[in-house]
GROMACS .gro file of C-alpha atoms in nm:
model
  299
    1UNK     CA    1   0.000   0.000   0.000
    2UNK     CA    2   0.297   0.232   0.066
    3UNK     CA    3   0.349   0.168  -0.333
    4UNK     CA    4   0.025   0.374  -0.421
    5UNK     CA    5   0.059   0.663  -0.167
    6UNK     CA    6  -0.052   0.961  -0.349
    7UNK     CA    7  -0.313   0.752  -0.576
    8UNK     CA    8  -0.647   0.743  -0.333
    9UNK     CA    9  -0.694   1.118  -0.353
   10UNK     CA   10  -0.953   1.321  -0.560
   11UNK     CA   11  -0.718   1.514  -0.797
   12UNK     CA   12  -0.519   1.200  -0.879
   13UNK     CA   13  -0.817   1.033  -0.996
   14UNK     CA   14  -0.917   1.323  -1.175
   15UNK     CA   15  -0.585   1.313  -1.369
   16UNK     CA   16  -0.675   0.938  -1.480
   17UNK     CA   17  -1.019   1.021  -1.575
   18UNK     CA   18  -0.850   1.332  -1.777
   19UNK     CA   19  -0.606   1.078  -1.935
   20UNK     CA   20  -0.898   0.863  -2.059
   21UNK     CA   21  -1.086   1.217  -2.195
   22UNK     CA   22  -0.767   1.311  -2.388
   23UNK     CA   23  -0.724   0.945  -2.543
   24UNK     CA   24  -1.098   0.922  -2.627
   25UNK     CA   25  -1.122   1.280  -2.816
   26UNK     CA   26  -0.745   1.244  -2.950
   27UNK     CA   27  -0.831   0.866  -3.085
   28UNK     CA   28  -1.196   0.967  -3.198
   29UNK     CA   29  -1.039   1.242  -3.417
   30UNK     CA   30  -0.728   1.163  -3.549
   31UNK     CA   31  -0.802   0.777  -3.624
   32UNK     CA   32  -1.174   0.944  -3.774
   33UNK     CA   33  -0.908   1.133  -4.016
   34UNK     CA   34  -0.781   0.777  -4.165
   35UNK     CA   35  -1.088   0.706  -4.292
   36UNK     CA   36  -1.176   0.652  -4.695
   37UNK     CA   37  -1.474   0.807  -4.782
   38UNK     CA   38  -1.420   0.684  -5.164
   39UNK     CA   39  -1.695   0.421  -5.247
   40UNK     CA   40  -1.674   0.179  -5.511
   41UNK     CA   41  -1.486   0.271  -5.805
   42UNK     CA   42  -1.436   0.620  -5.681
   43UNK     CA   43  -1.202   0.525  -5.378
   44UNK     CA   44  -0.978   0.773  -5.253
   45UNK     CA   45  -0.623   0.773  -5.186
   46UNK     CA   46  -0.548   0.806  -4.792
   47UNK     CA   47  -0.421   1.161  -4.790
   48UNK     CA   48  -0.100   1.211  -4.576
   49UNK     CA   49  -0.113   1.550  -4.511
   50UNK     CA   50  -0.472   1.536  -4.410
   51UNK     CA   51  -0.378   1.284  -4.126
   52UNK     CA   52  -0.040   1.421  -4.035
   53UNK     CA   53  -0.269   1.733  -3.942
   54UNK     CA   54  -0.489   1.603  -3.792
   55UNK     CA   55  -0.287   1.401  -3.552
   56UNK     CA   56  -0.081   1.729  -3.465
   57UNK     CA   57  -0.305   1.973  -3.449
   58UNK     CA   58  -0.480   1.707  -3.232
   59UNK     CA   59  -0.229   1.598  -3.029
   60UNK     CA   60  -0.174   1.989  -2.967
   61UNK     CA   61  -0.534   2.065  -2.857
   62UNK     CA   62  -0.525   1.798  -2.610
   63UNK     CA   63  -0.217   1.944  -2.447
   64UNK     CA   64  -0.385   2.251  -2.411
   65UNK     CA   65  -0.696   2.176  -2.243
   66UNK     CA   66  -0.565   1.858  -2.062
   67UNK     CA   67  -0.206   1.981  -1.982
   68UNK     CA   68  -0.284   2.105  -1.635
   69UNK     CA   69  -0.495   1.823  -1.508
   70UNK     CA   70  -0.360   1.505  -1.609
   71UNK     CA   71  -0.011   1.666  -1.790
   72UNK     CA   72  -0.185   1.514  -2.137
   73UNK     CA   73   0.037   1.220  -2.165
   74UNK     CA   74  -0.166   1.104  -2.408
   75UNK     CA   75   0.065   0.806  -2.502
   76UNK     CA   76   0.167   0.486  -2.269
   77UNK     CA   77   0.505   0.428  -2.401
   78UNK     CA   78   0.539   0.856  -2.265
   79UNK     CA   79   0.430   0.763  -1.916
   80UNK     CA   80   0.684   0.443  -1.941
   81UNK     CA   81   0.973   0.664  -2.071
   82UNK     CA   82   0.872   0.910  -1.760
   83UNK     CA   83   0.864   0.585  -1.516
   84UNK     CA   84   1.195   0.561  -1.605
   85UNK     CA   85   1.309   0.920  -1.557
   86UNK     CA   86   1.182   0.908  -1.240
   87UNK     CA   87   0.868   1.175  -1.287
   88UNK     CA   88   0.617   0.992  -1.207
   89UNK     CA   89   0.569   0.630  -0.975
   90UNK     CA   90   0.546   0.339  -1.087
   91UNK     CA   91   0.229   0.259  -0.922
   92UNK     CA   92   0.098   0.576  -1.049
   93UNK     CA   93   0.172   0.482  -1.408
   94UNK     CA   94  -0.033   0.147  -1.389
   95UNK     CA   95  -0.375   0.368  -1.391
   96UNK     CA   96  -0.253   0.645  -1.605
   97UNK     CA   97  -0.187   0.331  -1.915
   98UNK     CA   98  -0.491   0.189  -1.802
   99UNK     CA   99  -0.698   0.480  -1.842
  100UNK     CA  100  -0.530   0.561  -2.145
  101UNK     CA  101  -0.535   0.211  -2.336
  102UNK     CA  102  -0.927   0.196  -2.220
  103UNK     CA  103  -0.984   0.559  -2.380
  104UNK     CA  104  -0.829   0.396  -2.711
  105UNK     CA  105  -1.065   0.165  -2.697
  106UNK     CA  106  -1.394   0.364  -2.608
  107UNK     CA  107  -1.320   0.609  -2.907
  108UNK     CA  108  -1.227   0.320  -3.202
  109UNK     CA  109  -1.574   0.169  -3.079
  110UNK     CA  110  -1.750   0.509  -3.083
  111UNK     CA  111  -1.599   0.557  -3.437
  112UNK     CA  112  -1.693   0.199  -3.555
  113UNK     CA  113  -2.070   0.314  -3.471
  114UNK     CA  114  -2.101   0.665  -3.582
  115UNK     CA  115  -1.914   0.543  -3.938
  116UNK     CA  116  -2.111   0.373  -4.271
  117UNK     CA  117  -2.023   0.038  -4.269
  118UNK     CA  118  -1.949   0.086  -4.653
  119UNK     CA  119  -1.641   0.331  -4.564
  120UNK     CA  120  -1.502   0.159  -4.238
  121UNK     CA  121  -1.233  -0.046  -4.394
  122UNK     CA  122  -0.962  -0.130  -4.148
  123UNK     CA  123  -1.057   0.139  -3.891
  124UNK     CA  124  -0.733   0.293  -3.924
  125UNK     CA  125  -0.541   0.018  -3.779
  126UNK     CA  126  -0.168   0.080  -3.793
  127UNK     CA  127  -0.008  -0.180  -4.009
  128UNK     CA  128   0.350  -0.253  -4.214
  129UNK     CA  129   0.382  -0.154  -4.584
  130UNK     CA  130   0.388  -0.498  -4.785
  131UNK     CA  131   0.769  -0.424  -4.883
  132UNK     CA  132   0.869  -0.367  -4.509
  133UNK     CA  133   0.981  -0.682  -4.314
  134UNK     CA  134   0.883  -0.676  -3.918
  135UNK     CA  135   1.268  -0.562  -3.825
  136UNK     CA  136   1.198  -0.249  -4.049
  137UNK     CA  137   0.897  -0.166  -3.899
  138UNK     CA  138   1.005  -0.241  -3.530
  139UNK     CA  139   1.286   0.020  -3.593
  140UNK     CA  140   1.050   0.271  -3.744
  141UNK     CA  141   0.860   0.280  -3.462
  142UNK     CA  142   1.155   0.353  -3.250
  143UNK     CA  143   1.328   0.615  -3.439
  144UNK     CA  144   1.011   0.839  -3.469
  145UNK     CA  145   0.888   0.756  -3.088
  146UNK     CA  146   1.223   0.830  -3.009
  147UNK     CA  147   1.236   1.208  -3.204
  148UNK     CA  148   0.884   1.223  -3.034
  149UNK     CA  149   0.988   1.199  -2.668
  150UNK     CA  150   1.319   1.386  -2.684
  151UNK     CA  151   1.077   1.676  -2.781
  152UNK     CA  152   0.859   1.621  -2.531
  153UNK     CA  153   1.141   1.597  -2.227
  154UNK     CA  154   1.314   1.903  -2.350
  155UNK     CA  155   0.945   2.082  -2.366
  156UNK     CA  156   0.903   1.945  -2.006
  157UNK     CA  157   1.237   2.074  -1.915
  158UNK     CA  158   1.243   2.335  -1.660
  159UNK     CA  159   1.569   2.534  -1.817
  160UNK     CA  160   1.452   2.497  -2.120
  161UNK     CA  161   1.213   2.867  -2.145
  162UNK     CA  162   1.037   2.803  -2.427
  163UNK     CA  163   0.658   2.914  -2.402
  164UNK     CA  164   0.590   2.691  -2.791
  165UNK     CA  165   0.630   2.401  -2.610
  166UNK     CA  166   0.285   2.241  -2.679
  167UNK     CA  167   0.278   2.336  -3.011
  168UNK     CA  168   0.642   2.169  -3.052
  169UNK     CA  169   0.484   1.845  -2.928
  170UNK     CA  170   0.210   1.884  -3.182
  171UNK     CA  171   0.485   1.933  -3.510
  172UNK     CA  172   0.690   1.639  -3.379
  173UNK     CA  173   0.360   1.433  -3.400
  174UNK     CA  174   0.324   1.576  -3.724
  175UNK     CA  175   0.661   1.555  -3.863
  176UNK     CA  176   0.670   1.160  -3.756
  177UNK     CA  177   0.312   1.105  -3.958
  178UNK     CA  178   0.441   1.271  -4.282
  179UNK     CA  179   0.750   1.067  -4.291
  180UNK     CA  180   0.625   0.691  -4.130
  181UNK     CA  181   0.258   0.646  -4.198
  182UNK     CA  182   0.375   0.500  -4.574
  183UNK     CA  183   0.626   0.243  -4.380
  184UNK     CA  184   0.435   0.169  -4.067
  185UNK     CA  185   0.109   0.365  -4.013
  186UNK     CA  186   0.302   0.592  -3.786
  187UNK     CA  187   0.192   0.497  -3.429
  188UNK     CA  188   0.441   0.643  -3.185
  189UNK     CA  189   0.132   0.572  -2.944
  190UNK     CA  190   0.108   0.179  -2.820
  191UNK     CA  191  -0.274   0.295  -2.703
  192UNK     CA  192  -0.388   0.424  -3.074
  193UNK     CA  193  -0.282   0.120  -3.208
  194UNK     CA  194  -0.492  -0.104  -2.942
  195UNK     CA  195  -0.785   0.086  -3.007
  196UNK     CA  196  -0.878   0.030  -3.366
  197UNK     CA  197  -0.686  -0.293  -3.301
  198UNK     CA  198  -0.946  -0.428  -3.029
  199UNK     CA  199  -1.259  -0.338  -3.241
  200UNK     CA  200  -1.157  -0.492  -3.556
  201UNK     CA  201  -0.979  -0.747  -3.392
  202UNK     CA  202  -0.663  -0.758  -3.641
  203UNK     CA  203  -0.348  -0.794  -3.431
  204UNK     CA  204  -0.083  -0.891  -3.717
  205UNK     CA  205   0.265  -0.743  -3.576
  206UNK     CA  206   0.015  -0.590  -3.296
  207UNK     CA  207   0.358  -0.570  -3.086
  208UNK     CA  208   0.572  -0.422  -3.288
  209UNK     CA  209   0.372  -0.104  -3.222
  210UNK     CA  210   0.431  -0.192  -2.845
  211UNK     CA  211   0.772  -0.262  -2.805
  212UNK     CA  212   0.865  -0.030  -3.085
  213UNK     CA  213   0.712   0.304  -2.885
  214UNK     CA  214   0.836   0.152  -2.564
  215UNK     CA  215   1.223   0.135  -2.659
  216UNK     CA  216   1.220   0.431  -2.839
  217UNK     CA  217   1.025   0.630  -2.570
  218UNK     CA  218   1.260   0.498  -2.297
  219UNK     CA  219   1.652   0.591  -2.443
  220UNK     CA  220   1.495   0.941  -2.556
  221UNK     CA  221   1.372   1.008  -2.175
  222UNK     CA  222   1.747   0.826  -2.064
  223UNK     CA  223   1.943   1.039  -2.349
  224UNK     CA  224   1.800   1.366  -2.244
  225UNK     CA  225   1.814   1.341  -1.893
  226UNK     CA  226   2.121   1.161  -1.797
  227UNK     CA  227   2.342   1.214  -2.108
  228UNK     CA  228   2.216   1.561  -2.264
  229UNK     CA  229   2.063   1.797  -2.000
  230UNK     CA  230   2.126   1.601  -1.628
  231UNK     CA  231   1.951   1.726  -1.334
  232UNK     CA  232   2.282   1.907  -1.191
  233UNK     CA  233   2.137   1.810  -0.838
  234UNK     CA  234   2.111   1.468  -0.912
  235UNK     CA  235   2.396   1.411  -1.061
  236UNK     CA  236   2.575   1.546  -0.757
  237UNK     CA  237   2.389   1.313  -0.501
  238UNK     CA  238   2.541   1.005  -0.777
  239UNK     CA  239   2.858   1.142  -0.724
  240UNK     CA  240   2.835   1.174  -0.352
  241UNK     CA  241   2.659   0.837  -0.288
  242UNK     CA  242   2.920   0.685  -0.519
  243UNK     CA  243   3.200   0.820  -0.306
  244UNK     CA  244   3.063   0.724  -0.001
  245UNK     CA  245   3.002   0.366  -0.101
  246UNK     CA  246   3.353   0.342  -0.178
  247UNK     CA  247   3.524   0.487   0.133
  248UNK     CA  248   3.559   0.184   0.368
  249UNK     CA  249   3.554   0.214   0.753
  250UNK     CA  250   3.682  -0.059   0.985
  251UNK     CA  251   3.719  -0.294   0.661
  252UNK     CA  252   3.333  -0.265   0.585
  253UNK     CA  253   3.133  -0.023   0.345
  254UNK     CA  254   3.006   0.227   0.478
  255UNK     CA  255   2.611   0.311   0.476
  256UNK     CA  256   2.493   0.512   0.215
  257UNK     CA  257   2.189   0.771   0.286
  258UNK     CA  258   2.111   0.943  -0.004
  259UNK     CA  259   2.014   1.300   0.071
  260UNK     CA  260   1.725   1.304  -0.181
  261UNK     CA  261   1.404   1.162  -0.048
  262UNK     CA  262   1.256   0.905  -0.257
  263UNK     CA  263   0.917   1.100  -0.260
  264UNK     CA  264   1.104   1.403  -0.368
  265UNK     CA  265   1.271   1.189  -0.654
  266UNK     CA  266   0.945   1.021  -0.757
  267UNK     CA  267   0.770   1.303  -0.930
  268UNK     CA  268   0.968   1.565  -1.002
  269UNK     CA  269   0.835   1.956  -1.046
  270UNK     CA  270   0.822   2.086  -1.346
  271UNK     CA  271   0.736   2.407  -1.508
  272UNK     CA  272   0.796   2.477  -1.847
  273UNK     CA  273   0.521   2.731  -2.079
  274UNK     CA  274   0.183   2.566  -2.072
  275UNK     CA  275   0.344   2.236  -1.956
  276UNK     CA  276   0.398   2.126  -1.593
  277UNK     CA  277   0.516   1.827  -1.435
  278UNK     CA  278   0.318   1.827  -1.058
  279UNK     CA  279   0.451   1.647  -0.770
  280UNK     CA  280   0.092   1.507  -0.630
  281UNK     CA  281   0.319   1.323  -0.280
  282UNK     CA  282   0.468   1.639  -0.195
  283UNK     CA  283   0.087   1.843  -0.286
  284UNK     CA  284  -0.029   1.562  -0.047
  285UNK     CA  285   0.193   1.669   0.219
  286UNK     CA  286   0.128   2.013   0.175
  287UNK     CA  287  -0.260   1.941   0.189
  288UNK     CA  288  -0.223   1.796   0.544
  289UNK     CA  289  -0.098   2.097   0.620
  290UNK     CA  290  -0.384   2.397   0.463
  291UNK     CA  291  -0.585   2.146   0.308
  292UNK     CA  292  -0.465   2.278  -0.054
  293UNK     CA  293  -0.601   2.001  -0.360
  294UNK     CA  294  -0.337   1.839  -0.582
  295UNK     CA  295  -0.254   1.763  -0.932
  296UNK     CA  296  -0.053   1.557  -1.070
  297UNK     CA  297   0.075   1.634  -1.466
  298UNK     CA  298   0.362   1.548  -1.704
  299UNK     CA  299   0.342   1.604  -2.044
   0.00000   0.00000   0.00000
């Protein structure tokens, strides 16, 4: 239970629920953009630059009116890749993908209704050009989740003033749709691929556009933070912990306390334009104290 401090409070559940909005309208638009209205011999081409749009401009919106309450991740293999960068608990993360994979799901079925069953094809379910073999697409998928998550940490990034910074998001969602969506469909998001996946029920290389986000998400989060722009605070307490852990006292190792709470090192605050990153255990704490709410948000 000490895992899932922080997650039995009112504003933490209304960040899920705001994850689950975001995915439902993000999924219900963008996805609605893949489909071919052409009928019979007048079918029409899927139009690249009407999707890449779409997904951007979507994916920008979102941010905007979501950004505050949940942090609009929007994406599991973002909240995996933040897991790992130590902004938001683990336990945490476990409702924020489920309330994202299930919002996936609710809009590809709400689209599957509201949609002529003469025009629903595939349901814009992401899938590998013919020519591309499954190693291809699998490293597709990283390269462009990877571009798409180094943007999104360096928007996130506290030193990095840049007031843009959802509308940056948006153009790297863009810019990965006009290059992949010919090789791979251009999914970047494990939870848009479920959606349309789970109504249709196709799953052929289903997990290449799980594994694929998921690797890619996780080095750009790693590459920015401990290789490209380190916290210069916690890279100190490394340094320190490391040489204390190899001073020796009485021919034993000494005991290591690391002056960085955990809970301060689970979520980390941070402010960047329209984006924040909100530490909901240390808003906790506070509340105890003048009964102030908490959020909790990461982009």
């Amino acid at each position: 239970m000490v895992a899932f401090k922080g997650v039995w409070t009112q504003s933490f559940w209304k960040a899920v629920s705001g994850e689950f909005m975001a995915m439902l309208i993000f999924v219900l638009l963008s996805v609605g953009s893949t489909i071919n209205w052409g009928v019979e011999d007048n079918l029409q081409q899927a139009d690249v630059v009407r999707i890449s749009l779409c997904f951007g401009f979507s994916i920008v919106t979102m941010v905007h009116c979501f950004g505050h309450i949940s942090g609009a991740h929007i994406n599991p293999a973002v909240t995996i890749a933040f897991v790992c960068t130590r902004k938001i608990t683990l336990a945490k993360s476990i409702f924020y993908i489920a309330a994202q994979c299930l919002g996936a799901i609710t809009a590809a079925g709400l689209l599957f209704i509201i949609t002529p069953v003469n025009v629903i094809g595939t349901l814009g379910v992401t899938a590998l050009n013919e020519g591309l073999s499954v190693g291809h697409g699998l490293l597709i998928e990283i390269l462009i989740t990877f571009q798409l998550v180094f943007t999104i940490s360096a928007a996130c990034d506290s030193k990095h003033k840049d007031k843009l910074s959802t509308l940056c998001i948006g153009i790297s969602v863009m810019v990965g749709h006009l290059f992949a969506i010919n090789y791979t469909g251009a999914s970047m998001n494990p939870a848009r691929s479920l959606g349309p996946a789970v109504i249709i029920w196709k799953w052929e290389n289903h997990w290449i556009y799980w594994v694929g986000p998921i690797i890619g998400a996780v080095c750009a989060g790693a590459a920015y933070d401990y290789i490209y722009c380190p916290d210069s605070e916690l890279k100190q307490n490394f340094k320190d912990a490391l040489k204390k852990a190899t001073q020796k006292t009485k021919g034993k190792y000494i005991e290591v306390d690391d002056t960085r709470s955990q809970l301060d090192a689970d979520d980390l605050i941070l402010k960047a334009g329209a984006i924040h990153v909100i530490d909901i255990d240390q808003t906790e704490r506070k509340k105890a104290k003048d009964s102030a709410s908490e959020i909790l948000s990461t982009v």
